[in-house]
Amino acid sequence: MEKNILNIDLSSAKEELIEIYPKKVAKKRSKAIVVADPDNIPEIQANVRTIPGIITQRGCTYAGCKGVVLGPTRDIINITHGPIGCGYYSWLTRRNQTRPSENEPNFMTYCFSTDMQDSNIVFGGEQKLKDAIREAYELFHPKAIAVFSTCPVGLIGDDVHRVARQMKEEIGNGINIFGFSCEGYRGVSQSAGHHIANNQLFRNLIGNDDTVNATHKYRINVLGEYNIGGDAFVIDELFNKCGIQVVATMSGNSTVEQFETAHTADLNLVMCHRSINYVAEMLETSFGIPWMKSNFIGADACAKSLRKVGKYFGDPELIARIEEVIAEEMIPVIEAREKAKLKTNGKTAMLFVGGSRAHHYQELFDELGITTLCAGYEFGHRDDYEGRRVIPSIQIDADSRNIEQITVTKDETRYKPRKTEEELKALEAEGLEFNGYDGMMAEMKKGSLVIDDLSHYEMEKLIEKYHPDVFCAGIKEKYCVQKMGIPLKQLHNYDSGGPYAGFAGAVNFYKDIEQIACCSIWKEMKAPWESEEYVEAVYAAV
């Protein structure tokens, strides 16, 4: 019998998930578990610290700043200031790809760390950081060097910003050196690191170069796309085919030049709302560039996003070209979808990934006839779940105050509204939404389960009770889930698959999910004590 959201009752899951917890813990966790209702979106607890002792999927603030946002930039040397243990994350681990030209540098394959020792913790590590910056410059002569603080640096008081200013003056030659106060403990999760990275990118890179290198009449930025498995390549090629130039991708396959000229684009498209919405807002405030939420995961979602861009620019010739591209690209998509759907239709999935992927990938599962039973984010905020309409009601807590709030004002000489107020209102009347995001729950099926910051225990209970056909999460969950006989697809780095963005990516996803979700070998996964005889005994009283 086919499984679907109508004949799987998830209403009892919440009580079963929290019944093992102590009373206070259960009360807190119950606020982070809600049943989706798109007609009456419930309030969910999000962006609060993980309860000590609970195994979480989350990463730290440093991981979000260095690993997610700055990591995919190929011509910035990223130096981790801290012990070498933290330095592991300064070596890229997410399969971000890049395409430097023959004469361009590519530092993504290197791991730069100050390797702080006990003596540096006691007496300070600023001198060691200066030596590291000098050595990096002498070896590679980069355009820019970024320095990232880890937990010990914040605890002992090393000032990476002061060191960056001093070394920028010492080295000269036009090099840009800047720091990030992204100590791992500074925020609730990696989300704080995204915010810190956004602030410093805007302060130190964005807007530094007014050169307009136009290859097409229409020019956009794609924000919140990190080129996992080559996604950004597909999106770039797609826009180029339509006759639209991507000025900057933030930050997959990115360069210093892209960041510095991003303010010259005419429209910002935001993919991962959580990681990059701050930059989108700052670009609009300072330079007059409007932004729209977009999604290039899923063929139908991709077509919708392309049509939104065409409607924004309003050129009949461009709109016609976009329709031609969509029609052409959909031919292999429909063929691959129908083939895969013969096997995948009626299956179920659970998604607990990132700050947008648990939302976006539901589009691809819907296209395959796969029902998403449960979904949630690792580092989402309430507006990622409920929509931006709730932002005014979100209270600023102590953790949020750990993040520097920078003031952005209209650039007196370069502010240039891309559309007048009247034009924007006319476009909104036609269905375009600017500065908006309805959140994940608005598009989830009624009765499905939404869980923020899923714990390891909760994950196991969900799998035991509902046996999804595919589970999507990250590397920390991968082998635990597969040992339970459920295939897991990593959507942080795609395992060895991808790209999954755009129309070509949708075809890749259909094939991969058909293969793993319909493979019978998973039903044979059993622990030794489930398939072998063993002797059981009890101690006898003497």
Coordinates of C-alpha atoms in Angstrom, one line a residue:
M1 CA 0.0 0.0 0.0
E2 CA 1.3 3.4 -0.9
K3 CA 2.2 5.6 2.1
N4 CA 1.1 9.2 2.1
I5 CA 0.5 12.0 4.6
L6 CA -3.2 11.2 4.8
N7 CA -2.8 7.7 6.2
I8 CA 0.2 8.2 8.5
D9 CA -0.8 9.8 11.7
L10 CA 2.0 12.0 13.1
S11 CA 0.0 13.7 15.8
S12 CA 1.1 11.2 18.5
A13 CA 4.8 11.5 17.6
K14 CA 5.5 14.7 19.6
E15 CA 4.5 13.2 23.0
E16 CA 6.4 10.0 22.3
L17 CA 9.6 12.0 21.4
I18 CA 9.7 14.0 24.5
E19 CA 8.4 11.5 27.1
I20 CA 11.9 10.3 28.0
Y21 CA 13.1 13.8 28.9
P22 CA 13.1 15.4 32.3
K23 CA 10.1 17.6 32.9
K24 CA 11.9 21.0 32.2
V25 CA 13.7 19.6 29.2
A26 CA 10.5 18.1 27.8
K27 CA 8.7 21.5 28.2
K28 CA 11.4 23.2 26.2
R29 CA 11.7 20.6 23.5
S30 CA 7.9 20.5 23.0
K31 CA 8.0 24.1 21.8
A32 CA 10.4 23.1 19.0
I33 CA 8.1 20.3 17.7
V34 CA 4.9 21.3 15.9
V35 CA 2.5 19.9 13.4
A36 CA 2.4 21.8 10.2
D37 CA -0.7 23.6 9.1
P38 CA -0.2 26.0 6.1
D39 CA -3.6 27.6 6.7
N40 CA -2.8 28.4 10.3
I41 CA 1.0 28.4 10.7
P42 CA 1.9 27.6 14.3
E43 CA 4.7 29.3 16.3
I44 CA 7.9 27.2 16.7
Q45 CA 10.8 27.7 19.0
A46 CA 14.0 28.2 17.1
N47 CA 17.5 29.7 17.3
V48 CA 17.8 28.8 21.0
R49 CA 20.8 27.0 22.6
T50 CA 20.8 23.3 22.4
I51 CA 20.1 21.6 25.8
P52 CA 23.4 20.3 27.3
G53 CA 23.7 16.5 26.9
I54 CA 21.5 16.3 23.8
I55 CA 23.4 15.2 20.7
T56 CA 22.7 17.9 18.1
Q57 CA 23.3 18.2 14.4
R58 CA 24.5 21.8 14.7
G59 CA 27.9 23.3 14.0
C60 CA 29.6 26.3 15.8
T61 CA 29.8 30.0 14.9
Y62 CA 33.3 29.5 13.4
A63 CA 32.0 26.7 11.2
G64 CA 29.3 29.0 9.8
C65 CA 31.6 31.9 9.2
K66 CA 34.7 30.2 7.8
G67 CA 33.3 26.9 6.6
V68 CA 30.1 28.0 4.9
V69 CA 30.3 31.6 3.8
L70 CA 34.0 32.3 3.2
G71 CA 35.2 28.8 2.5
P72 CA 34.1 28.6 -1.2
T73 CA 36.0 31.8 -2.2
R74 CA 39.1 30.7 -4.1
D75 CA 41.4 33.7 -4.0
I76 CA 41.2 34.7 -0.4
I77 CA 43.6 33.1 2.0
N78 CA 41.6 32.1 5.0
I79 CA 43.7 31.7 8.2
T80 CA 42.2 30.0 11.2
H81 CA 43.7 31.6 14.3
G82 CA 43.5 28.9 16.9
P83 CA 44.7 25.3 17.8
I84 CA 45.1 22.9 15.0
G85 CA 42.0 20.9 16.1
C86 CA 39.8 23.9 14.9
G87 CA 42.0 24.0 11.8
Y88 CA 40.4 20.9 10.5
Y89 CA 37.5 23.0 9.4
S90 CA 39.8 25.5 7.7
W91 CA 40.4 22.7 5.1
L92 CA 37.2 22.7 3.0
T93 CA 35.0 19.7 3.8
R94 CA 31.8 20.4 1.9
R95 CA 32.7 19.6 -1.7
N96 CA 32.5 23.2 -2.7
Q97 CA 33.8 23.4 -6.3
T98 CA 35.5 26.2 -8.2
R99 CA 36.8 27.0 -11.7
P100 CA 39.8 29.2 -11.7
S101 CA 41.3 30.2 -15.1
E102 CA 44.8 29.2 -16.0
N103 CA 46.4 32.2 -14.4
E104 CA 44.1 32.6 -11.4
P105 CA 45.0 31.4 -7.9
N106 CA 43.0 28.8 -6.0
F107 CA 43.6 28.5 -2.3
M108 CA 40.7 26.3 -1.6
T109 CA 42.8 23.2 -1.5
Y110 CA 45.1 24.6 1.2
C111 CA 44.6 24.6 5.0
F112 CA 45.9 27.7 6.8
S113 CA 46.2 27.7 10.6
T114 CA 48.3 29.4 13.2
D115 CA 48.5 26.2 15.2
M116 CA 48.4 27.8 18.6
Q117 CA 50.3 26.0 21.3
D118 CA 50.0 26.1 25.2
S119 CA 52.5 28.9 25.4
N120 CA 50.4 31.0 23.0
I121 CA 47.3 30.5 25.1
V122 CA 49.2 31.7 28.2
F123 CA 51.2 34.6 26.7
G124 CA 49.0 35.5 23.7
G125 CA 49.0 34.5 20.1
E126 CA 49.0 37.8 18.2
Q127 CA 52.7 37.6 17.3
K128 CA 52.2 34.1 15.9
L129 CA 49.3 35.4 13.8
K130 CA 51.4 38.3 12.4
D131 CA 54.1 35.7 11.5
A132 CA 51.5 33.6 9.8
I133 CA 50.1 36.5 7.7
R134 CA 53.6 37.5 6.6
E135 CA 54.4 33.9 5.6
A136 CA 51.1 33.5 3.7
Y137 CA 51.8 36.7 1.8
E138 CA 55.4 35.8 1.0
L139 CA 54.4 32.5 -0.4
F140 CA 51.2 33.3 -2.3
H141 CA 50.9 37.1 -2.7
P142 CA 47.1 37.0 -2.5
K143 CA 44.7 39.9 -3.0
A144 CA 43.1 39.4 0.4
I145 CA 43.7 37.5 3.7
A146 CA 40.9 36.8 6.1
V147 CA 41.5 35.8 9.8
F148 CA 39.0 33.7 11.8
S149 CA 38.9 33.6 15.6
T150 CA 38.2 30.3 17.3
C151 CA 37.1 29.8 21.0
P152 CA 40.6 30.1 22.7
V153 CA 41.3 33.3 20.9
G154 CA 38.2 34.9 22.3
L155 CA 38.9 33.6 25.8
I156 CA 42.5 35.0 25.9
G157 CA 41.6 38.3 24.2
D158 CA 43.7 38.2 21.0
D159 CA 42.5 41.1 18.8
V160 CA 42.4 39.8 15.2
H161 CA 41.0 43.1 13.9
R162 CA 43.9 45.1 15.3
V163 CA 46.4 42.6 13.9
A164 CA 44.7 42.7 10.5
R165 CA 45.0 46.5 10.4
Q166 CA 48.6 46.5 11.4
M167 CA 49.6 43.9 8.9
K168 CA 47.6 45.6 6.1
E169 CA 49.7 48.7 6.7
E170 CA 52.9 46.8 7.0
I171 CA 52.5 44.7 3.8
G172 CA 50.9 47.4 1.7
N173 CA 50.8 46.7 -2.0
G174 CA 47.0 47.1 -2.0
I175 CA 46.4 43.9 0.0
N176 CA 43.1 43.6 1.9
I177 CA 43.4 42.0 5.3
F178 CA 40.4 41.7 7.7
G179 CA 39.3 39.6 10.6
F180 CA 36.2 37.9 11.9
S181 CA 35.3 37.6 15.6
C182 CA 33.6 34.2 15.1
E183 CA 34.5 32.3 18.2
G184 CA 32.6 29.0 18.2
Y185 CA 30.7 29.8 21.4
R186 CA 29.6 33.3 20.2
G187 CA 26.2 32.2 19.0
V188 CA 23.5 29.5 19.2
S189 CA 24.8 27.7 16.1
Q190 CA 26.5 28.3 12.7
S191 CA 23.8 30.8 12.0
A192 CA 25.6 33.4 14.1
G193 CA 28.7 32.8 12.0
H194 CA 26.8 33.6 8.8
H195 CA 25.7 36.9 10.3
I196 CA 29.2 37.8 11.3
A197 CA 30.5 36.8 7.9
N198 CA 27.9 38.9 6.1
N199 CA 28.7 42.0 8.2
Q200 CA 32.4 41.8 7.5
L201 CA 32.0 41.1 3.8
F202 CA 29.9 44.2 3.5
R203 CA 32.3 46.3 5.6
N204 CA 35.6 45.1 3.9
L205 CA 34.8 43.9 0.4
I206 CA 31.4 44.7 -1.1
G207 CA 31.4 48.0 -3.0
N208 CA 35.2 48.4 -3.2
D209 CA 35.2 48.4 -7.0
D210 CA 32.8 50.3 -9.2
T211 CA 34.0 48.7 -12.4
V212 CA 31.1 47.3 -14.5
N213 CA 32.2 44.4 -16.6
A214 CA 29.0 43.8 -18.5
T215 CA 28.7 40.8 -20.7
H216 CA 24.8 40.9 -20.8
K217 CA 22.2 43.7 -20.6
Y218 CA 20.6 42.1 -17.4
R219 CA 22.8 41.5 -14.4
I220 CA 22.0 39.8 -11.1
N221 CA 23.6 38.4 -8.0
V222 CA 22.8 34.9 -6.6
L223 CA 23.0 34.9 -2.8
G224 CA 23.1 31.9 -0.6
E225 CA 24.4 29.4 -3.2
Y226 CA 27.6 27.6 -2.2
N227 CA 28.4 25.4 -5.3
I228 CA 28.1 22.1 -3.5
G229 CA 28.8 19.5 -6.1
G230 CA 28.8 22.1 -8.9
D231 CA 25.3 23.7 -8.3
A232 CA 26.6 27.2 -9.0
F233 CA 28.0 26.1 -12.4
V234 CA 24.6 24.9 -13.5
I235 CA 22.9 28.1 -12.3
D236 CA 25.5 30.3 -14.1
E237 CA 25.1 28.3 -17.3
L238 CA 21.4 28.5 -17.1
F239 CA 21.3 32.3 -16.7
N240 CA 23.9 32.7 -19.4
K241 CA 21.7 30.7 -21.7
C242 CA 18.8 33.1 -21.0
G243 CA 21.0 36.1 -21.6
I244 CA 21.5 37.2 -18.0
Q245 CA 24.8 37.8 -16.3
V246 CA 25.6 36.6 -12.8
V247 CA 27.8 39.3 -11.4
A248 CA 28.5 37.5 -8.1
T249 CA 27.6 34.3 -6.4
M250 CA 27.8 34.4 -2.6
S251 CA 29.8 32.5 -2.2
G252 CA 30.1 29.4 -4.3
N253 CA 32.9 29.7 -7.0
S254 CA 33.4 33.2 -5.8
T255 CA 36.3 35.7 -6.0
V256 CA 37.4 38.9 -4.4
E257 CA 36.4 40.7 -7.7
Q258 CA 32.9 39.3 -7.5
F259 CA 32.4 40.5 -3.9
E260 CA 33.8 44.0 -4.7
T261 CA 31.6 44.5 -7.7
A262 CA 28.4 42.9 -6.4
H263 CA 26.8 46.3 -5.8
T264 CA 26.7 47.0 -9.6
A265 CA 24.1 44.3 -10.2
D266 CA 20.4 45.1 -10.8
L267 CA 18.7 42.4 -8.8
N268 CA 19.6 40.0 -5.9
L269 CA 18.2 36.5 -5.8
V270 CA 18.3 34.9 -2.3
M271 CA 18.5 31.1 -2.1
C272 CA 19.5 30.3 1.4
H273 CA 17.6 32.9 3.3
R274 CA 19.2 32.2 6.7
S275 CA 22.8 32.5 5.6
I276 CA 22.7 35.6 3.4
N277 CA 19.6 37.7 4.0
Y278 CA 21.6 40.2 5.8
V279 CA 23.8 41.0 2.8
A280 CA 20.6 41.3 0.6
E281 CA 19.1 43.9 2.9
M282 CA 22.4 45.8 3.2
L283 CA 22.8 46.0 -0.6
E284 CA 19.3 47.3 -0.9
T285 CA 19.7 49.9 1.8
S286 CA 23.1 51.1 0.6
F287 CA 22.9 50.8 -3.2
G288 CA 19.2 50.4 -4.0
I289 CA 19.2 46.8 -5.3
P290 CA 15.9 45.0 -4.6
W291 CA 15.9 41.3 -3.6
M292 CA 13.6 38.4 -4.2
K293 CA 13.5 34.9 -2.6
S294 CA 14.3 32.2 -5.2
N295 CA 14.8 28.5 -5.4
F296 CA 16.7 26.6 -8.1
I297 CA 16.3 23.2 -6.4
G298 CA 13.6 21.4 -8.4
A299 CA 12.7 21.8 -12.0
D300 CA 9.3 23.4 -11.4
A301 CA 10.8 25.7 -8.8
C302 CA 13.7 26.6 -11.2
A303 CA 11.2 27.5 -13.9
K304 CA 9.2 29.6 -11.5
S305 CA 12.3 31.5 -10.4
L306 CA 13.4 32.2 -14.0
R307 CA 10.0 33.5 -14.8
K308 CA 10.2 35.9 -11.8
V309 CA 13.4 37.3 -13.1
G310 CA 12.0 37.8 -16.6
K311 CA 8.9 39.5 -15.1
Y312 CA 11.2 41.8 -13.0
F313 CA 13.2 43.0 -16.0
G314 CA 10.0 43.2 -18.2
D315 CA 11.7 42.7 -21.5
P316 CA 9.4 40.7 -23.9
E317 CA 12.5 39.4 -25.8
L318 CA 14.1 38.2 -22.5
I319 CA 10.8 36.6 -21.3
A320 CA 10.4 34.8 -24.6
R321 CA 14.0 33.5 -24.4
I322 CA 13.4 32.3 -20.8
E323 CA 10.4 30.4 -22.0
E324 CA 12.4 28.8 -24.8
V325 CA 15.1 27.7 -22.3
I326 CA 12.5 26.3 -19.9
A327 CA 10.8 24.4 -22.7
E328 CA 14.1 23.0 -23.9
E329 CA 15.4 22.0 -20.5
M330 CA 12.1 20.4 -19.4
I331 CA 12.2 17.7 -22.2
P332 CA 14.9 15.5 -20.5
V333 CA 13.5 16.4 -17.0
I334 CA 10.0 15.1 -17.8
E335 CA 11.4 12.0 -19.3
A336 CA 13.7 11.2 -16.3
R337 CA 10.9 12.2 -13.8
E338 CA 8.3 9.8 -15.3
K339 CA 10.8 7.0 -15.4
A340 CA 11.9 7.5 -11.8
K341 CA 8.3 8.1 -10.5
L342 CA 7.3 4.6 -11.5
K343 CA 9.3 3.4 -8.6
T344 CA 9.4 6.4 -6.2
N345 CA 5.7 7.4 -6.2
G346 CA 4.1 6.9 -2.8
K347 CA 7.4 6.7 -0.8
T348 CA 8.2 8.9 2.2
A349 CA 11.1 11.1 3.2
M350 CA 12.4 13.0 6.2
L351 CA 14.7 16.1 5.8
F352 CA 16.7 17.7 8.6
V353 CA 19.2 19.8 6.8
G354 CA 20.7 23.3 6.9
G355 CA 18.9 26.6 6.8
S356 CA 17.0 26.2 3.5
R357 CA 17.7 22.8 2.0
A358 CA 15.0 21.1 4.2
H359 CA 12.6 23.4 2.5
H360 CA 13.9 23.5 -1.1
Y361 CA 14.4 19.8 -1.5
Q362 CA 10.8 19.1 -0.7
E363 CA 10.2 20.5 -4.2
L364 CA 12.2 17.7 -5.7
F365 CA 10.6 15.0 -3.6
D366 CA 7.2 16.3 -4.6
E367 CA 8.1 15.9 -8.2
L368 CA 9.0 12.3 -7.5
G369 CA 5.7 11.6 -5.7
I370 CA 7.6 11.3 -2.4
T371 CA 5.8 12.6 0.7
T372 CA 7.9 14.5 3.2
L373 CA 6.7 13.3 6.6
C374 CA 9.0 15.4 8.8
A375 CA 11.4 18.3 8.2
G376 CA 13.4 20.8 10.2
Y377 CA 16.5 23.0 10.2
E378 CA 19.7 22.8 12.2
F379 CA 20.2 26.5 12.5
G380 CA 17.0 28.1 11.4
H381 CA 15.2 31.0 13.0
R382 CA 11.5 31.4 13.4
D383 CA 11.2 33.5 10.2
D384 CA 12.8 30.6 8.3
Y385 CA 9.9 28.4 9.4
E386 CA 7.0 30.9 9.8
G387 CA 7.9 33.6 7.3
R388 CA 9.4 37.0 7.6
R389 CA 6.1 38.4 8.9
V390 CA 7.1 37.3 12.4
I391 CA 10.4 39.1 12.5
P392 CA 9.0 42.1 14.4
S393 CA 7.7 39.7 17.2
I394 CA 11.1 37.9 17.6
Q395 CA 12.7 39.0 20.9
I396 CA 16.4 39.9 20.9
D397 CA 18.1 37.7 23.4
A398 CA 21.6 37.6 25.0
D399 CA 23.0 35.3 22.3
S400 CA 21.9 37.7 19.5
R401 CA 23.6 40.6 21.3
N402 CA 26.9 38.7 21.0
I403 CA 26.7 39.5 17.2
E404 CA 27.8 42.9 16.2
Q405 CA 25.0 44.9 14.6
I406 CA 26.4 47.2 12.0
T407 CA 24.5 50.3 10.7
V408 CA 24.1 50.6 7.0
T409 CA 23.0 53.8 5.4
K410 CA 22.3 55.0 1.9
D411 CA 25.5 55.5 -0.1
E412 CA 25.4 59.2 -0.9
T413 CA 27.2 58.9 -4.3
R414 CA 26.3 55.4 -5.5
Y415 CA 22.8 54.7 -4.3
K416 CA 20.7 54.1 -7.4
P417 CA 17.2 52.6 -7.1
R418 CA 16.9 49.9 -9.8
K419 CA 13.1 50.4 -9.8
T420 CA 10.9 53.3 -8.8
E421 CA 8.4 52.8 -6.0
E422 CA 5.6 52.8 -8.6
E423 CA 7.3 50.2 -10.7
L424 CA 7.9 47.9 -7.6
K425 CA 4.2 48.2 -6.6
A426 CA 3.1 47.4 -10.1
L427 CA 5.3 44.3 -10.1
E428 CA 4.0 43.3 -6.7
A429 CA 0.4 43.6 -8.1
E430 CA 1.4 41.2 -10.8
G431 CA 2.5 38.6 -8.2
L432 CA 6.2 39.4 -7.6
E433 CA 7.2 39.6 -3.9
F434 CA 10.2 41.7 -2.8
N435 CA 12.0 41.4 0.5
G436 CA 9.7 38.5 1.4
Y437 CA 9.8 34.8 2.4
D438 CA 6.8 32.8 3.5
G439 CA 9.0 30.2 5.3
M440 CA 9.1 26.4 5.1
M441 CA 5.8 25.6 6.9
A442 CA 3.7 27.6 4.4
E443 CA 4.5 24.9 1.7
M444 CA 4.4 21.8 3.9
K445 CA 1.5 19.4 3.8
K446 CA -1.0 19.7 6.6
G447 CA -0.3 17.1 9.3
S448 CA 3.4 16.8 8.6
L449 CA 5.9 17.2 11.5
V450 CA 8.3 20.2 11.9
I451 CA 11.2 19.8 14.4
D452 CA 13.9 22.4 15.0
D453 CA 17.4 21.2 16.1
L454 CA 16.5 17.5 15.9
S455 CA 18.4 15.4 18.5
H456 CA 19.9 12.0 17.9
Y457 CA 17.4 10.3 20.1
E458 CA 14.5 12.0 18.4
M459 CA 15.9 10.9 15.0
E460 CA 16.1 7.3 16.1
K461 CA 12.6 7.3 17.5
L462 CA 11.1 8.8 14.2
I463 CA 12.9 6.2 12.1
E464 CA 11.8 3.3 14.4
K465 CA 8.1 4.5 14.3
Y466 CA 7.7 5.6 10.7
H467 CA 10.4 3.8 8.6
P468 CA 10.9 6.5 5.9
D469 CA 12.2 5.3 2.6
V470 CA 14.9 8.0 2.6
F471 CA 16.4 10.2 5.3
C472 CA 18.2 13.4 4.4
A473 CA 20.7 14.9 6.9
G474 CA 24.5 15.2 7.2
I475 CA 27.6 13.2 7.8
K476 CA 27.1 12.9 11.6
E477 CA 23.8 11.1 11.1
K478 CA 24.7 9.2 7.9
Y479 CA 26.0 5.9 9.3
C480 CA 23.7 5.8 12.3
V481 CA 20.7 6.0 10.0
Q482 CA 22.1 3.5 7.5
K483 CA 22.7 0.9 10.3
M484 CA 19.0 1.2 11.0
G485 CA 18.3 0.0 7.5
I486 CA 17.3 3.4 6.0
P487 CA 19.2 5.0 3.2
L488 CA 20.6 8.5 4.0
K489 CA 21.3 11.2 1.4
Q490 CA 23.6 13.9 2.6
L491 CA 22.3 17.2 1.4
H492 CA 25.2 19.2 3.0
N493 CA 27.7 17.8 0.5
Y494 CA 25.7 15.4 -1.7
D495 CA 28.0 12.4 -0.8
S496 CA 29.6 11.9 -4.2
G497 CA 26.6 13.1 -6.2
G498 CA 25.4 16.4 -7.7
P499 CA 24.9 18.9 -9.0
Y500 CA 21.3 19.0 -8.0
A501 CA 20.4 22.6 -8.9
G502 CA 18.6 23.6 -12.1
F503 CA 17.0 21.3 -14.6
A504 CA 20.1 19.2 -15.2
G505 CA 20.5 18.8 -11.4
A506 CA 16.9 17.7 -11.0
V507 CA 17.6 14.8 -13.5
N508 CA 20.6 13.8 -11.4
F509 CA 18.6 13.9 -8.2
Y510 CA 15.8 11.8 -9.7
K511 CA 18.3 9.1 -10.7
D512 CA 20.1 9.1 -7.4
I513 CA 17.0 9.0 -5.2
E514 CA 15.4 6.2 -7.3
Q515 CA 18.6 4.2 -6.8
I516 CA 18.9 4.6 -3.1
A517 CA 15.2 4.7 -2.1
C518 CA 14.3 1.7 -4.1
C519 CA 17.2 -0.5 -3.3
S520 CA 16.2 -3.7 -1.5
I521 CA 19.5 -4.2 0.3
W522 CA 18.5 -1.8 3.0
K523 CA 15.9 -4.2 4.2
E524 CA 18.6 -6.7 4.9
M525 CA 20.4 -4.4 7.4
K526 CA 20.3 -6.1 10.8
A527 CA 22.4 -6.0 13.9
P528 CA 24.2 -9.2 14.7
W529 CA 21.9 -9.9 17.7
E530 CA 18.9 -9.7 15.4
S531 CA 20.2 -12.4 13.0
E532 CA 22.3 -14.6 15.1
E533 CA 21.5 -16.8 18.1
Y534 CA 23.2 -15.8 21.4
V535 CA 23.1 -17.0 25.0
E536 CA 21.3 -14.9 27.6
A537 CA 21.7 -15.4 31.3
V538 CA 21.0 -13.7 34.7
Y539 CA 23.0 -13.7 37.9
A540 CA 21.6 -16.0 40.6
A541 CA 21.6 -15.0 44.2
V542 CA 24.1 -17.0 46.3

